[in-house]
CSV table of C-alpha atoms in Angstrom, one decimal:
chain,number,residue,atom,x,y,z
Z,1,MET,CA,139.9,119.0,87.0
Z,2,ALA,CA,139.8,117.4,83.6
Z,3,THR,CA,136.5,116.4,82.0
Z,4,THR,CA,137.9,114.2,79.3
Z,5,SER,CA,140.3,111.3,79.9
Z,6,SER,CA,142.7,110.4,82.7
Z,7,GLY,CA,145.5,108.0,83.3
Z,8,THR,CA,142.9,105.2,83.6
Z,9,GLY,CA,142.0,105.6,79.9
Z,10,PHE,CA,138.4,106.5,80.8
Z,11,ASP,CA,136.9,109.2,78.5
Z,12,LEU,CA,134.5,111.1,80.7
Z,13,ALA,CA,133.4,113.4,77.8
Z,14,THR,CA,132.2,110.4,75.8
Z,15,PHE,CA,130.5,109.0,78.9
Z,16,ARG,CA,128.7,112.3,79.6
Z,17,ARG,CA,127.5,112.6,76.0
Z,18,ALA,CA,126.1,109.1,76.2
Z,19,LEU,CA,124.3,109.9,79.4
Z,20,GLU,CA,122.6,112.9,77.9
Z,21,GLU,CA,121.8,111.3,74.6
Z,22,GLY,CA,120.6,108.0,75.9
Z,23,ASP,CA,123.3,106.1,74.0
Z,24,THR,CA,122.9,102.9,76.0
Z,25,ASP,CA,125.4,100.8,73.9
Z,26,THR,CA,128.2,103.3,74.7
Z,27,LEU,CA,127.1,103.6,78.4
Z,28,ILE,CA,127.1,99.8,78.9
Z,29,SER,CA,130.5,99.4,77.2
Z,30,GLN,CA,132.0,101.7,79.9
Z,31,PHE,CA,131.4,99.2,82.6
Z,32,ALA,CA,133.7,96.2,83.6
Z,33,ASP,CA,132.2,92.8,83.5
Z,34,ASP,CA,131.9,92.5,87.3
Z,35,ALA,CA,130.9,96.2,87.9
Z,36,ASP,CA,128.4,97.2,90.6
Z,37,ILE,CA,125.8,100.0,90.7
Z,38,GLU,CA,124.7,101.0,94.2
Z,39,THR,CA,121.8,103.4,94.7
Z,40,VAL,CA,120.6,105.1,97.9
Z,41,ASP,CA,117.4,107.1,98.1
Z,42,ARG,CA,114.4,107.5,100.5
Z,43,ARG,CA,113.0,104.1,99.5
Z,44,THR,CA,116.3,102.3,99.7
Z,45,PRO,CA,118.3,103.9,102.5
Z,46,PRO,CA,122.1,103.3,103.2
Z,47,SER,CA,121.3,100.2,105.2
Z,48,MET,CA,119.3,98.7,102.3
Z,49,PRO,CA,120.7,100.1,99.1
Z,50,THR,CA,119.7,98.9,95.7
Z,51,VAL,CA,122.6,96.9,94.3
Z,52,ILE,CA,122.9,95.8,90.6
Z,53,HIS,CA,125.9,93.5,89.9
Z,54,GLY,CA,127.4,92.6,86.6
Z,55,ARG,CA,127.4,94.2,83.2
Z,56,ASP,CA,124.5,92.0,82.0
Z,57,SER,CA,122.2,93.3,84.8
Z,58,ILE,CA,123.5,96.8,84.4
Z,59,GLU,CA,122.5,96.6,80.7
Z,60,TYR,CA,119.0,95.5,81.6
Z,61,TYR,CA,118.7,98.3,84.1
Z,62,MET,CA,120.1,101.0,81.6
Z,63,ARG,CA,117.8,99.9,78.8
Z,64,GLN,CA,114.8,100.2,81.2
Z,65,VAL,CA,115.8,103.7,82.3
Z,66,TYR,CA,116.4,105.0,78.8
Z,67,SER,CA,113.3,103.3,77.3
Z,68,MET,CA,111.3,106.1,79.2
Z,69,ASP,CA,110.7,109.5,77.5
Z,70,THR,CA,113.1,111.3,79.8
Z,71,ASP,CA,115.4,114.4,79.5
Z,72,HIS,CA,118.8,113.7,81.1
Z,73,GLU,CA,121.0,116.7,81.8
Z,74,ILE,CA,124.5,116.5,83.3
Z,75,LEU,CA,125.0,119.7,85.4
Z,76,GLN,CA,128.6,119.1,86.6
Z,77,CYS,CA,131.2,116.4,85.7
Z,78,VAL,CA,134.7,116.1,87.1
Z,79,MET,CA,137.5,113.6,87.1
Z,80,GLU,CA,140.6,113.1,89.2
Z,81,GLY,CA,142.9,110.0,89.1
Z,82,ASP,CA,140.9,106.8,89.2
Z,83,HIS,CA,137.6,108.5,90.2
Z,84,ALA,CA,135.0,110.5,88.4
Z,85,ALA,CA,131.8,112.3,89.6
Z,86,TYR,CA,128.8,113.9,88.1
Z,87,THR,CA,125.5,115.5,89.1
Z,88,GLU,CA,122.4,114.8,86.9
Z,89,ARG,CA,118.9,116.2,86.6
Z,90,CYS,CA,116.2,114.0,85.0
Z,91,THR,CA,112.9,115.4,84.0
Z,92,TYR,CA,110.0,113.0,83.1
Z,93,PRO,CA,107.0,113.9,80.9
Z,94,ASP,CA,104.7,114.3,83.9
Z,95,GLY,CA,107.0,117.0,85.3
Z,96,LEU,CA,108.7,114.9,87.9
Z,97,THR,CA,112.4,116.0,88.5
Z,98,VAL,CA,115.0,113.7,89.9
Z,99,MET,CA,118.4,115.0,91.0
Z,100,SER,CA,121.3,112.6,91.6
Z,101,MET,CA,125.0,112.7,92.6
Z,102,THR,CA,127.2,109.8,91.3
Z,103,MET,CA,130.7,108.7,92.1
Z,104,LEU,CA,132.6,106.3,89.7
Z,105,ASP,CA,135.5,104.1,90.6
Z,106,LEU,CA,137.6,103.4,87.5
Z,107,THR,CA,140.1,100.6,86.6
Z,108,ASP,CA,141.8,100.1,83.3
Z,109,GLY,CA,139.5,102.5,81.6
Z,110,ARG,CA,136.3,100.9,82.8
Z,111,ILE,CA,133.8,101.6,85.6
Z,112,THR,CA,134.1,99.0,88.4
Z,113,HIS,CA,131.7,100.6,90.9
Z,114,GLN,CA,129.1,103.3,90.7
Z,115,SER,CA,127.5,104.9,93.8
Z,116,THR,CA,124.4,107.2,93.3
Z,117,VAL,CA,122.4,109.2,95.8
Z,118,GLN,CA,119.2,110.6,94.4
Z,119,ALA,CA,116.2,112.6,95.4
Z,120,TRP,CA,112.9,113.6,93.7
Z,121,ASP,CA,110.0,116.0,93.9
Z,122,GLU,CA,107.7,114.9,96.7
Z,123,GLU,CA,104.5,116.2,95.4
Z,124,ALA,CA,102.8,114.7,92.3
Z,125,PRO,CA,102.0,117.1,89.4
Z,126,ASP,CA,98.5,118.7,89.2
Z,127,THR,CA,97.8,117.7,85.6
Z,128,PRO,CA,95.6,114.6,85.2
Z,129,ARG,CA,97.1,111.9,83.1
Z,130,VAL,CA,96.2,108.3,82.1
Z,131,VAL,CA,98.7,105.7,80.9
Z,132,ASP,CA,98.3,102.3,79.6
Z,133,PHE,CA,100.7,99.4,80.1
Z,134,ALA,CA,99.6,97.9,76.8
Z,135,THR,CA,100.8,100.8,74.8
Z,136,THR,CA,104.1,101.6,76.5
Z,137,ASP,CA,107.3,101.5,74.6
Z,138,ALA,CA,109.2,100.5,77.8
Z,139,ARG,CA,108.8,96.7,77.4
Z,140,VAL,CA,111.7,94.3,78.3
Z,141,GLU,CA,111.6,90.6,77.4
Z,142,PHE,CA,113.5,88.0,79.4
Z,143,ASP,CA,113.6,84.2,80.0
Z,144,HIS,CA,110.1,83.1,81.2
Z,145,GLY,CA,108.6,86.6,81.3
Z,146,HIS,CA,108.6,90.3,80.4
Z,147,THR,CA,108.1,93.7,82.0
Z,148,GLU,CA,106.2,96.9,80.9
Z,149,ALA,CA,107.1,100.2,82.6
Z,150,VAL,CA,105.3,103.5,82.9
Z,151,ARG,CA,105.8,106.6,85.0
Z,152,LEU,CA,102.8,108.4,86.5
Z,153,ALA,CA,102.4,111.1,89.1
Z,154,GLY,CA,106.0,110.9,90.3
Z,155,GLN,CA,106.1,107.1,90.5
Z,156,PHE,CA,107.6,104.4,88.4
Z,157,LEU,CA,105.3,101.5,87.8
Z,158,ASN,CA,106.4,98.2,86.4
Z,159,ARG,CA,104.1,95.3,85.4
Z,160,MET,CA,105.9,92.0,85.5
Z,161,THR,CA,104.4,88.9,83.8
Z,162,LEU,CA,106.2,85.8,85.0
Z,163,GLU,CA,105.5,82.4,83.3
Z,164,PRO,CA,105.0,79.1,85.2
Z,165,GLY,CA,108.5,77.7,86.1
Z,166,TRP,CA,110.1,81.1,86.5
Z,167,ARG,CA,112.4,81.3,89.5
Z,168,TRP,CA,114.7,84.3,90.2
Z,169,SER,CA,117.7,82.3,91.3
Z,170,GLU,CA,117.4,80.1,88.1
Z,171,HIS,CA,116.5,82.7,85.5
Z,172,ARG,CA,118.1,85.9,86.8
Z,173,GLY,CA,120.7,85.0,89.4
Z,174,ALA,CA,123.5,84.2,87.0
Z,175,GLU,CA,123.0,87.5,85.2
Z,176,ALA,CA,122.8,89.4,88.4
Z,177,GLY,CA,125.9,87.7,89.8
Z,178,THR,CA,124.3,87.1,93.3
Z,179,ASP,CA,122.6,84.2,94.9
Z,180,LEU,CA,119.6,86.3,96.0
Z,181,CYS,CA,117.8,89.3,94.5
Z,182,MET,CA,119.2,92.5,96.1
Z,183,ARG,CA,116.5,94.8,95.0
Z,184,THR,CA,113.5,96.1,97.1
Z,185,HIS,CA,110.0,95.5,95.8
Z,186,THR,CA,106.7,97.0,96.8
Z,187,CYS,CA,104.0,95.3,94.7
Z,188,LEU,CA,100.4,94.4,94.1
Z,189,GLY,CA,99.4,90.9,92.9
Z,190,MET,CA,97.1,90.9,89.9
Z,191,GLU,CA,97.0,87.3,88.7
Z,192,GLY,CA,98.5,84.0,89.8
Z,193,THR,CA,100.8,83.5,92.8
Z,194,LEU,CA,104.3,84.7,93.4
Z,195,ALA,CA,106.2,83.1,96.3
Z,196,PHE,CA,109.3,84.5,97.9
Z,197,ARG,CA,111.8,83.4,100.5
Z,198,THR,CA,114.0,85.9,102.4
Z,199,ALA,CA,117.6,85.2,103.4
Z,200,ASP,CA,116.5,84.2,106.9
Z,201,GLY,CA,114.2,81.6,105.6
Z,202,GLU,CA,110.8,83.4,105.9
Z,203,GLU,CA,108.5,82.4,103.0
Z,204,GLN,CA,105.4,84.1,101.9
Z,205,ARG,CA,103.1,84.3,98.9
Z,206,VAL,CA,101.5,87.2,96.9
Z,207,GLY,CA,98.2,86.5,95.2
Z,208,PRO,CA,95.6,88.7,93.4
Z,209,GLY,CA,94.6,91.7,95.5
Z,210,GLN,CA,97.4,91.3,98.0
Z,211,VAL,CA,100.1,94.0,98.5
Z,212,ALA,CA,103.6,93.0,99.5
Z,213,PHE,CA,106.9,94.5,100.6
Z,214,ILE,CA,109.9,92.4,99.7
Z,215,PRO,CA,113.2,93.5,101.1
Z,216,PRO,CA,116.6,92.9,99.4
Z,217,GLY,CA,118.1,89.5,99.9
Z,218,HIS,CA,115.3,87.1,98.6
Z,219,ASP,CA,114.5,84.4,96.1
Z,220,ALA,CA,111.2,84.3,94.3
Z,221,TRP,CA,109.3,82.0,92.0
Z,222,VAL,CA,105.9,81.5,90.3
Z,223,GLU,CA,103.8,78.9,92.1
Z,224,GLY,CA,101.3,76.8,90.2
Z,225,ASP,CA,100.4,76.5,86.5
Z,226,GLU,CA,99.2,80.1,86.0
Z,227,PRO,CA,101.4,83.1,85.1
Z,228,ALA,CA,102.0,85.6,87.9
Z,229,VAL,CA,101.3,89.2,87.1
Z,230,ILE,CA,102.6,91.7,89.6
Z,231,VAL,CA,102.6,95.5,89.5
Z,232,GLU,CA,105.4,97.1,91.5
Z,233,TRP,CA,106.0,100.8,92.1
Z,234,SER,CA,108.7,103.1,93.3
Z,235,MET,CA,109.9,106.7,93.2
Z,236,ASP,CA,113.4,105.8,91.8
Z,237,ARG,CA,114.5,105.6,88.2
């Protein structure tokens, strides 16, 4: 099977090189405007996959992934017709290894759908390590807030600071291309209050010292005049 281009006009060799070198501009340019990325792993099983919709949201996701000091290695890469597939090994500074298998659906030289199944080391490394959100290079700014990300002992931790007036449906919904947030969150409230409402109408609040699990299909907003600071963690990239 060819590993360069196909009748779709998609250049797999360029895409592979961008994946391994962390060339986010080239990676993002390979996706169609209304593309989807769907990820399945232990935390988000097939019944509740993580879904990222639209190139703007994919760009935000890609820049977060490649802001980390991570080695990306493509082990196998194939293409046939309007489909491509690859296996990838990612190694983080703390020794965590993530293996993934990805299928790409292609139309007119662009990715329209990406499906990824991934797994990672279950045991945390033995070497002690301390990280500081304040010094991480993985900081992303957005309307009414910002995030800072670190990886520690096999987990990805993300500190979100959300300003008063922030609401997911208002400030992120258009970019995501969905009415509700379709990502899963397991988080700890540090400051302020974050409220959320699920698709079935259940509404709850997360305050300082409270831990919450928020399933996909929800809206969320900052309640009150104080910024909400939330730390969320996961094992995925």
